[in-house]
């Protein structure tokens, strides 16, 4: 919920990033150098064990954990828009936007394909899910 | 340490979208009623004020209190999302038990229409808020996950709204006092799949108050048997439960332990039904139903007025509306009225023990900003 002045853009975008690559790209974040805990948001120390973290690239594929389609007005978005929690195969759980207004069902596979103009991670069903 | 702290008086303003009524006037309604209810004629008998507001400007509490003549005492302002004013009550109780203060005025206030025309705008410094995940979406994700784990029939979600609006029709303070049918609930506009409009609480402007103090041998004073407060643990890829469940369960467990009772001993509950799925997961986390059993619980009538353990006899947030910083004490007020036998047509017969649960959220990465469970009576 918002309590901040939304006319001022924050310096740091808290959302996870994405790097393109020949193998489909990767979601960028951080991983603990000791316990290997993955984090999608900028941290200085591991929130689990307080050890240092290092930048990390996570596989763009994963399993949908939960999903919905928002059909109400949200600043900067045009409803309806579908979102999902995606648990990356070797990484953290990230919030992604998916195409259309039909939420991708939990338990299905999805792949992060990039970042939308809004700065949101975008995912689509993995190829086998489309067949 | 004092043995027991008591709720000596409660009061509320009217609830609803009332943009022409500012926080000071709302507070005067609520505090005036609470002080009269407590039999406190002189505000100099108030030793401290623990206030709560989520969206209020700096100085909101003092700005209201000076018009009430409540000045010169410590004033602490709390913010804990939807659990803001139950957090204030929890801390007031601790202060009374410790002997720091003899009598504390708790005050919650929110003028939602000053800030929002509809759903609360997501926080753009939050990773998920920045991605557009408004609170209806947070709870819709809860429903999605819950359905994946246990199955979830739309009629169970609708039953929560139907029940609470039926209860709210008996509550003259409810913002939405009209009954609705399951068909109307499910046919109302979709907000965030699978939650329709009538499954979402409305925003509201209101103030609420409670006077917390030591025992004084007054029968109408209601003992606080237990209260527990925590913020959420990390909620990430390792978590399997829907958002908020583990936090609510942990806090409820602490409250039951302190009170020396279990959920089966409670006569009525006021729980955080900001969205229908919130009541279903809360009833499970509190231990009224097994995980996955919350839908059948509401469909069975167990939680309706006349049932074994009514949940939200006030009509809940779905009827009363949700003035965030004021909601927790509104729940407390209902519990107090019920335990005194002052709840009118919605009275739970023979009510001796009540439990209140408030859940606050909005921060990505943890299982809730804060949860409070309070056990009253006994």
Coordinates of C-alpha atoms in Angstrom, one line a residue:
Chain A
X1 CA 0.0 0.0 0.0
X2 CA 1.2 3.5 -0.8
X3 CA 2.3 6.1 1.6
X4 CA 4.9 7.7 -0.5
X5 CA 4.8 10.6 -2.9
X6 CA 4.3 8.9 -6.2
X7 CA 5.3 12.0 -8.2
X8 CA 8.9 11.1 -7.4
X9 CA 10.5 8.1 -8.9
X10 CA 12.7 6.2 -6.5
X11 CA 16.3 5.9 -7.4
X12 CA 16.3 2.1 -7.2
X13 CA 13.8 0.0 -9.0
X14 CA 13.0 -2.8 -6.5
X15 CA 11.9 -5.2 -9.1
X16 CA 14.2 -8.0 -10.3
X17 CA 16.0 -7.5 -13.6
X18 CA 16.5 -9.6 -16.8
X19 CA 19.5 -10.1 -19.0
X20 CA 19.0 -11.2 -22.6
X21 CA 21.3 -14.0 -23.8
X22 CA 21.5 -16.6 -26.6
X23 CA 20.2 -19.3 -24.3
X24 CA 17.1 -17.4 -23.5
X25 CA 18.4 -15.0 -21.0
X26 CA 18.3 -15.0 -17.2
X27 CA 16.7 -13.3 -14.3
X28 CA 19.2 -11.3 -12.4
X29 CA 19.5 -11.1 -8.6
X30 CA 21.7 -12.1 -5.8
X31 CA 22.8 -15.3 -4.1
X32 CA 24.3 -15.9 -0.7
X33 CA 28.0 -16.9 -0.9
X34 CA 27.6 -19.1 2.2
X35 CA 24.1 -20.7 2.3
X36 CA 23.3 -20.2 -1.4
X37 CA 19.9 -18.5 -0.6
X38 CA 18.7 -16.7 -3.7
X39 CA 17.2 -13.2 -3.5
X40 CA 15.5 -11.2 -6.3
X41 CA 15.8 -7.8 -4.6
X42 CA 18.9 -5.8 -3.9
X43 CA 20.4 -6.9 -0.6
X44 CA 23.8 -6.2 1.1
X45 CA 23.7 -9.3 3.2
X46 CA 21.8 -12.6 3.1
X47 CA 18.5 -12.3 4.9
X48 CA 18.8 -15.9 6.1
X49 CA 22.4 -16.1 7.4
X50 CA 23.8 -12.6 7.1
X51 CA 26.7 -13.7 5.0
X52 CA 27.8 -11.6 1.9
X53 CA 25.9 -12.0 -1.3
X54 CA 27.1 -12.0 -4.9
X55 CA 25.3 -11.0 -8.1
X56 CA 23.7 -14.0 -9.7
X57 CA 21.9 -15.1 -12.8
X58 CA 18.9 -17.4 -12.4
X59 CA 17.3 -19.7 -14.9
X60 CA 14.3 -18.0 -16.6
X61 CA 12.1 -21.0 -16.2
X62 CA 10.0 -22.2 -13.3
X63 CA 6.7 -23.3 -12.0
X64 CA 3.7 -21.1 -11.4
X65 CA 3.0 -20.9 -7.7
X66 CA -0.2 -18.8 -7.8
X67 CA -1.8 -16.4 -10.3
X68 CA -4.6 -13.9 -10.8
X69 CA -5.9 -11.3 -13.2
X70 CA -6.4 -7.8 -11.9
X71 CA -9.4 -6.1 -13.4
X72 CA -9.3 -2.9 -11.4
X73 CA -7.5 0.4 -12.1
X74 CA -3.9 0.4 -10.9
X75 CA -1.7 3.4 -11.6
X76 CA 0.5 2.8 -14.6
X77 CA -1.4 -0.3 -15.7
X78 CA -4.3 -0.9 -18.0
X79 CA -6.6 -3.5 -16.7
X80 CA -7.1 -6.4 -17.1
X81 CA -3.6 -7.7 -16.6
X82 CA -2.6 -11.1 -15.4
X83 CA 0.2 -11.8 -12.9
X84 CA 1.8 -14.9 -11.4
X85 CA 4.2 -15.9 -8.7
X86 CA 6.9 -17.9 -10.6
X87 CA 9.3 -20.1 -8.6
X88 CA 12.4 -20.1 -10.7
X89 CA 14.1 -23.5 -11.2
X90 CA 17.3 -22.5 -9.4
X91 CA 16.3 -19.2 -7.9
X92 CA 13.8 -17.1 -6.0
X93 CA 10.1 -16.7 -6.5
X94 CA 9.4 -13.6 -8.6
X95 CA 6.3 -11.8 -9.6
X96 CA 5.7 -11.8 -13.4
X97 CA 3.2 -10.5 -15.8
X98 CA 1.7 -13.0 -18.2
X99 CA -0.2 -12.4 -21.5
X100 CA -3.9 -11.9 -21.8
X101 CA -6.5 -12.0 -19.1
X102 CA -6.4 -15.7 -18.3
X103 CA -4.1 -16.3 -15.3
X104 CA -1.6 -19.1 -16.0
X105 CA -2.6 -22.0 -13.6
X106 CA -0.5 -22.9 -10.6
X107 CA 1.6 -26.0 -11.2
X108 CA 2.2 -25.1 -14.9
X109 CA 5.5 -24.2 -16.3
X110 CA 6.5 -20.7 -17.5
X111 CA 9.5 -18.9 -18.9
X112 CA 10.5 -15.3 -18.3
X113 CA 11.1 -13.7 -21.7
X114 CA 12.1 -10.2 -20.8
X115 CA 11.0 -6.9 -19.2
X116 CA 8.0 -4.9 -20.4
X117 CA 8.0 -1.2 -21.1
X118 CA 6.6 -0.8 -17.6
X119 CA 9.7 -2.5 -16.1
X120 CA 7.8 -5.7 -15.1
X121 CA 9.1 -9.2 -15.7
X122 CA 7.1 -10.8 -18.5
X123 CA 6.6 -14.6 -18.7
X124 CA 4.8 -16.9 -21.1
X125 CA 3.9 -20.6 -20.9
X126 CA 6.9 -22.9 -21.7
X127 CA 6.7 -24.3 -25.1
X128 CA 5.5 -27.8 -24.1
X129 CA 2.6 -26.0 -22.2
X130 CA 1.5 -24.5 -25.5
X131 CA 1.2 -27.8 -27.4
Chain B
X1 CA 3.6 -6.6 36.9
X2 CA -0.2 -6.2 37.0
X3 CA -2.1 -9.5 36.6
X4 CA -4.7 -8.5 34.1
X5 CA -5.5 -5.5 32.0
X6 CA -9.1 -4.6 31.1
X7 CA -11.0 -2.9 28.4
X8 CA -12.9 -0.3 30.3
X9 CA -14.7 1.3 27.5
X10 CA -15.0 1.3 23.7
X11 CA -16.4 3.7 21.1
X12 CA -16.6 4.3 17.4
X13 CA -17.5 7.0 15.0
X14 CA -19.9 6.2 12.2
X15 CA -18.4 4.2 9.3
X16 CA -18.6 4.9 5.6
X17 CA -17.3 7.2 2.9
X18 CA -17.7 10.5 4.6
X19 CA -15.2 12.8 2.9
X20 CA -16.7 15.9 4.5
X21 CA -15.9 14.7 7.9
X22 CA -12.3 15.0 9.0
X23 CA -10.3 12.9 11.4
X24 CA -10.8 15.3 14.3
X25 CA -14.5 15.0 14.2
X26 CA -14.4 11.3 13.8
X27 CA -12.1 11.0 16.7
X28 CA -14.3 13.1 18.9
X29 CA -17.2 10.7 18.2
X30 CA -15.2 7.6 19.0
X31 CA -13.3 9.0 22.0
X32 CA -16.3 10.6 23.5
X33 CA -18.2 7.3 23.4
X34 CA -15.3 5.4 24.7
X35 CA -14.6 7.7 27.7
X36 CA -18.3 7.7 28.6
X37 CA -18.4 4.0 28.2
X38 CA -15.5 3.7 30.6
X39 CA -17.0 6.2 33.0
X40 CA -14.0 8.5 32.6
X41 CA -15.3 12.0 33.2
X42 CA -12.0 13.8 33.4
X43 CA -9.5 13.4 30.6
X44 CA -6.7 14.0 33.1
X45 CA -7.4 10.4 34.2
X46 CA -5.8 9.3 30.9
X47 CA -2.1 8.7 31.4
X48 CA -1.1 8.1 27.8
X49 CA -2.5 7.8 24.3
X50 CA -1.6 5.0 21.9
X51 CA -2.9 6.1 18.5
X52 CA -2.8 4.4 15.1
X53 CA -3.2 5.6 11.6
X54 CA -1.7 4.3 8.3
X55 CA -2.2 7.2 5.9
X56 CA -2.6 10.0 8.4
X57 CA -0.2 13.0 8.2
X58 CA 2.5 13.5 10.8
X59 CA 0.9 14.9 13.9
X60 CA -2.5 13.4 13.1
X61 CA -3.0 12.1 16.7
X62 CA -2.0 15.3 18.4
X63 CA -4.2 17.3 16.0
X64 CA -7.2 15.2 17.0
X65 CA -6.4 15.0 20.7
X66 CA -5.9 18.7 21.4
X67 CA -9.6 19.2 20.3
X68 CA -10.5 16.7 22.9
X69 CA -8.5 18.4 25.6
X70 CA -6.2 15.4 25.8
X71 CA -2.8 17.1 26.1
X72 CA 0.3 16.9 28.1
X73 CA 0.5 13.2 28.2
X74 CA 2.8 10.8 26.2
X75 CA 1.3 10.2 22.7
X76 CA 2.6 7.4 20.7
X77 CA 1.5 6.8 17.1
X78 CA 1.6 3.3 15.6
X79 CA 1.5 2.1 12.0
X80 CA 1.1 -1.6 11.2
X81 CA -1.0 -1.7 8.1
X82 CA -4.4 -3.2 8.7
X83 CA -3.3 -4.3 12.2
X84 CA -2.5 -0.8 13.3
X85 CA -4.9 -0.1 16.1
X86 CA -4.9 -3.7 17.4
X87 CA -1.1 -3.2 17.6
X88 CA -1.8 0.0 19.7
X89 CA -4.1 -2.0 21.9
X90 CA -1.5 -4.8 22.3
X91 CA 1.1 -2.3 23.3
X92 CA -1.3 -0.4 25.7
X93 CA -2.0 -3.7 27.4
X94 CA 1.7 -4.3 27.9
X95 CA 2.2 -0.8 29.3
X96 CA -0.6 -1.3 31.8
X97 CA 0.6 -4.8 32.8
X98 CA 4.1 -3.5 33.3
X99 CA 2.8 -0.7 35.5
X100 CA 4.1 2.0 33.2
X101 CA 0.7 3.5 32.8
X102 CA -2.5 3.1 34.8
X103 CA -4.9 4.0 32.0
X104 CA -4.2 4.3 28.2
X105 CA -6.5 5.6 25.6
X106 CA -6.2 3.7 22.3
X107 CA -7.3 5.5 19.2
X108 CA -7.5 4.4 15.6
X109 CA -8.4 6.8 12.8
X110 CA -8.4 6.7 9.0
X111 CA -9.9 9.0 6.4
X112 CA -9.5 6.7 3.4
X113 CA -11.5 8.9 1.0
X114 CA -8.9 11.7 1.5
X115 CA -6.4 9.4 -0.2
X116 CA -8.1 6.9 -2.5
X117 CA -11.2 6.8 -4.8
X118 CA -11.0 3.0 -5.0
X119 CA -8.4 0.3 -4.2
X120 CA -5.4 1.3 -2.2
X121 CA -2.6 2.3 -4.6
X122 CA 0.3 -0.2 -4.4
X123 CA 3.5 1.1 -2.8
X124 CA 6.0 1.9 -5.6
X125 CA 9.0 1.3 -3.4
X126 CA 7.9 -2.2 -2.9
X127 CA 9.0 -4.8 -5.5
X128 CA 5.5 -6.3 -6.0
X129 CA 3.7 -3.0 -5.5
X130 CA 5.9 -1.5 -8.2
X131 CA 4.8 -4.3 -10.4
X132 CA 1.1 -3.4 -9.9
X133 CA 0.1 -6.0 -7.4
X134 CA -2.6 -4.1 -5.6
X135 CA -4.1 -5.6 -2.4
X136 CA -7.0 -7.3 -4.1
X137 CA -4.4 -9.1 -6.2
X138 CA -2.5 -10.2 -3.0
X139 CA -5.6 -11.9 -1.7
X140 CA -6.5 -13.2 -5.1
X141 CA -3.1 -14.9 -5.1
X142 CA -4.0 -16.4 -1.7
X143 CA -7.2 -17.8 -3.2
X144 CA -5.2 -19.1 -6.2
X145 CA -2.7 -20.9 -4.0
X146 CA -5.3 -22.2 -1.7
X147 CA -7.3 -23.6 -4.6
X148 CA -4.2 -25.3 -5.9
X149 CA -3.5 -26.9 -2.5
X150 CA -6.9 -27.8 -1.3
X151 CA -9.5 -27.0 -3.9
X152 CA -11.8 -24.0 -3.4
X153 CA -15.4 -23.8 -4.6
X154 CA -16.7 -20.3 -5.5
X155 CA -19.8 -21.0 -3.4
X156 CA -17.5 -21.2 -0.3
X157 CA -16.1 -17.7 -1.0
X158 CA -19.6 -16.4 -1.7
X159 CA -20.8 -18.0 1.6
X160 CA -18.4 -15.8 3.6
X161 CA -19.8 -12.6 2.0
X162 CA -23.4 -13.7 2.3
X163 CA -22.9 -14.6 6.0
X164 CA -21.1 -11.4 6.9
X165 CA -23.5 -9.1 5.1
X166 CA -26.3 -10.9 6.9
X167 CA -24.6 -10.2 10.1
X168 CA -23.9 -6.6 9.0
X169 CA -27.6 -6.1 8.3
X170 CA -28.1 -6.4 12.1
X171 CA -25.3 -3.9 12.8
X172 CA -26.5 -0.2 12.7
X173 CA -22.9 0.9 12.4
X174 CA -22.2 -1.1 9.3
X175 CA -21.3 0.8 6.1
X176 CA -23.1 -1.8 4.0
X177 CA -26.1 -3.1 5.8
X178 CA -27.9 -4.8 3.0
X179 CA -28.0 -8.6 2.7
X180 CA -26.8 -10.2 -0.5
X181 CA -27.3 -13.6 -2.1
X182 CA -24.6 -16.0 -3.3
X183 CA -25.8 -15.4 -6.8
X184 CA -25.3 -11.7 -6.4
X185 CA -21.9 -12.1 -4.9
X186 CA -20.6 -14.3 -7.7
X187 CA -22.3 -12.2 -10.4
X188 CA -20.8 -9.0 -9.2
X189 CA -17.9 -7.5 -11.2
X190 CA -14.7 -9.4 -11.1
X191 CA -12.0 -7.5 -9.3
X192 CA -9.1 -10.0 -9.2
X193 CA -9.8 -13.6 -10.2
X194 CA -11.6 -15.3 -8.4
X195 CA -12.6 -12.4 -6.1
X196 CA -15.6 -10.4 -7.2
X197 CA -16.6 -7.0 -5.9
X198 CA -18.9 -8.2 -3.2
X199 CA -16.0 -10.3 -1.8
X200 CA -13.9 -7.2 -1.2
X201 CA -14.3 -4.7 1.6
X202 CA -15.0 -1.1 0.8
X203 CA -12.8 1.8 1.9
X204 CA -14.2 3.8 4.9
X205 CA -13.6 6.8 7.0
X206 CA -13.9 6.2 10.7
X207 CA -12.3 6.5 14.1
X208 CA -12.4 3.9 16.9
X209 CA -11.3 4.1 20.5
X210 CA -10.8 1.9 23.6
X211 CA -9.8 2.7 27.2
X212 CA -7.4 0.1 28.6
X213 CA -6.6 0.1 32.3
X214 CA -6.1 -1.9 35.5
X215 CA -8.8 -3.9 37.2
X216 CA -11.2 -1.7 39.2
X217 CA -13.9 -4.1 40.2
X218 CA -16.4 -2.9 37.5
X219 CA -18.4 -5.7 36.1
X220 CA -18.6 -4.1 32.6
X221 CA -14.8 -4.1 32.3
X222 CA -13.7 -6.9 30.0
X223 CA -10.4 -8.7 30.8
X224 CA -7.8 -9.1 28.1
X225 CA -6.8 -12.7 28.6
X226 CA -4.1 -12.7 26.0
X227 CA -2.6 -10.7 23.1
X228 CA 0.1 -11.6 20.7
X229 CA 1.8 -9.6 18.0
X230 CA 4.4 -10.5 15.3
X231 CA 5.5 -9.5 11.9
X232 CA 5.9 -12.0 9.1
X233 CA 8.9 -14.2 8.5
X234 CA 10.6 -14.3 5.1
X235 CA 8.0 -15.5 2.6
X236 CA 9.8 -16.7 -0.5
X237 CA 10.4 -19.7 -2.7
X238 CA 10.6 -22.0 0.3
X239 CA 7.1 -21.2 1.4
X240 CA 4.2 -23.5 0.4
X241 CA 1.3 -21.9 2.3
X242 CA -0.7 -19.0 1.0
X243 CA 0.4 -15.5 2.1
X244 CA -0.3 -14.8 5.8
X245 CA -1.3 -18.2 6.9
X246 CA 1.9 -19.1 8.8
X247 CA 2.0 -15.7 10.5
X248 CA -1.6 -15.9 11.6
X249 CA -1.1 -19.5 12.9
X250 CA 2.0 -18.5 14.8
X251 CA 0.5 -15.5 16.5
X252 CA -2.7 -17.4 17.3
X253 CA -0.7 -20.2 18.8
X254 CA 1.0 -17.7 21.1
X255 CA -2.3 -16.2 22.1
X256 CA -3.9 -19.5 22.9
X257 CA -0.9 -20.5 24.9
X258 CA -1.0 -17.3 27.0
X259 CA -4.8 -17.5 27.5
X260 CA -4.5 -21.2 28.4
X261 CA -7.4 -22.1 26.1
X262 CA -7.8 -23.4 22.6
X263 CA -9.9 -22.2 19.7
X264 CA -12.7 -24.6 20.7
X265 CA -13.2 -22.6 23.9
X266 CA -14.0 -19.4 22.1
X267 CA -17.6 -18.3 21.7
X268 CA -17.1 -15.8 18.8
X269 CA -14.4 -14.4 16.6
X270 CA -13.8 -11.1 14.8
X271 CA -11.3 -11.9 12.0
X272 CA -9.8 -9.9 9.2
X273 CA -12.2 -10.5 6.3
X274 CA -10.9 -7.7 4.0
X275 CA -11.5 -10.3 1.3
X276 CA -13.6 -13.4 1.6
X277 CA -10.6 -15.7 1.2
X278 CA -9.0 -13.9 4.2
X279 CA -11.7 -15.2 6.5
X280 CA -11.3 -18.8 5.2
X281 CA -7.5 -18.8 5.8
X282 CA -7.9 -17.0 9.2
X283 CA -10.4 -19.6 10.5
X284 CA -7.8 -22.3 9.6
X285 CA -4.9 -20.5 11.0
X286 CA -6.8 -19.8 14.3
X287 CA -7.5 -23.5 14.5
X288 CA -11.3 -23.5 14.1
X289 CA -10.8 -25.6 11.0
X290 CA -8.1 -27.9 9.7
X291 CA -6.0 -26.5 6.7
X292 CA -8.3 -26.8 3.7
X293 CA -11.4 -27.0 5.9
X294 CA -12.3 -23.4 6.0
X295 CA -14.7 -23.5 3.1
X296 CA -16.7 -26.4 4.5
X297 CA -16.7 -24.6 7.9
X298 CA -18.5 -21.6 6.6
X299 CA -20.8 -23.6 4.4
X300 CA -21.8 -25.7 7.4
X301 CA -23.2 -22.7 9.3
X302 CA -20.7 -23.2 12.1
X303 CA -19.5 -19.6 11.8
X304 CA -22.9 -17.9 11.3
X305 CA -25.0 -16.3 14.0
X306 CA -26.8 -19.2 15.6
X307 CA -24.0 -21.5 14.8
X308 CA -21.5 -23.1 17.2
X309 CA -18.9 -20.3 16.8
X310 CA -20.0 -17.2 15.0
X311 CA -17.2 -15.5 13.0
X312 CA -17.6 -11.8 12.4
X313 CA -21.0 -11.2 14.1
X314 CA -20.4 -7.5 13.4
X315 CA -20.6 -8.2 9.7
X316 CA -16.8 -7.9 9.5
X317 CA -14.9 -5.6 7.2
X318 CA -17.1 -6.8 4.4
X319 CA -20.0 -4.9 6.0
X320 CA -18.3 -2.3 8.2
X321 CA -15.8 -1.2 5.6
X322 CA -12.1 -0.9 6.2
X323 CA -10.7 2.3 7.6
X324 CA -7.3 0.8 8.0
X325 CA -6.0 2.4 11.1
X326 CA -9.4 2.1 12.8
X327 CA -10.3 -1.4 11.9
X328 CA -8.6 -3.3 14.7
X329 CA -10.3 -1.4 17.5
X330 CA -13.6 -1.7 15.7
X331 CA -13.2 -5.5 16.0
X332 CA -12.3 -5.1 19.7
X333 CA -15.4 -2.9 20.2
X334 CA -17.6 -5.6 18.8
X335 CA -16.0 -8.3 21.0
X336 CA -16.5 -6.1 24.1
X337 CA -20.2 -5.4 23.2
X338 CA -20.7 -9.2 22.7
X339 CA -19.1 -10.2 26.0
X340 CA -21.2 -7.6 27.8
X341 CA -24.4 -8.8 26.1
X342 CA -24.8 -5.4 24.5
X343 CA -24.8 -6.5 20.8
X344 CA -28.5 -6.2 20.2
X345 CA -30.0 -8.3 17.4
X346 CA -26.6 -9.8 16.6
X347 CA -25.9 -10.9 20.1
X348 CA -24.2 -14.3 20.5
X349 CA -26.1 -16.0 23.3
X350 CA -24.0 -16.7 26.4
X351 CA -20.8 -15.3 24.9
X352 CA -18.0 -15.5 27.5
X353 CA -14.8 -15.6 25.4
X354 CA -14.1 -13.7 22.2
X355 CA -11.0 -13.6 20.0
X356 CA -10.0 -10.9 17.6
X357 CA -7.5 -11.4 14.7
X358 CA -6.2 -8.6 12.5
X359 CA -3.8 -9.1 9.6
X360 CA -1.8 -6.4 8.0
X361 CA 0.0 -6.6 4.7
X362 CA 1.5 -4.8 1.8
X363 CA 5.2 -5.6 2.0
X364 CA 6.6 -8.0 -0.5
X365 CA 8.9 -10.8 0.7
X366 CA 7.4 -11.4 4.2
X367 CA 4.4 -13.2 5.4
X368 CA 2.6 -10.1 6.5
X369 CA 3.5 -6.7 7.9
X370 CA 1.9 -7.6 11.2
X371 CA -0.7 -9.8 12.8
X372 CA -2.4 -9.4 16.2
X373 CA -4.6 -11.9 18.0
X374 CA -6.4 -10.8 21.2
X375 CA -8.4 -13.0 23.5
X376 CA -11.0 -11.2 25.6
X377 CA -13.2 -12.4 28.4
X378 CA -13.1 -15.6 30.4

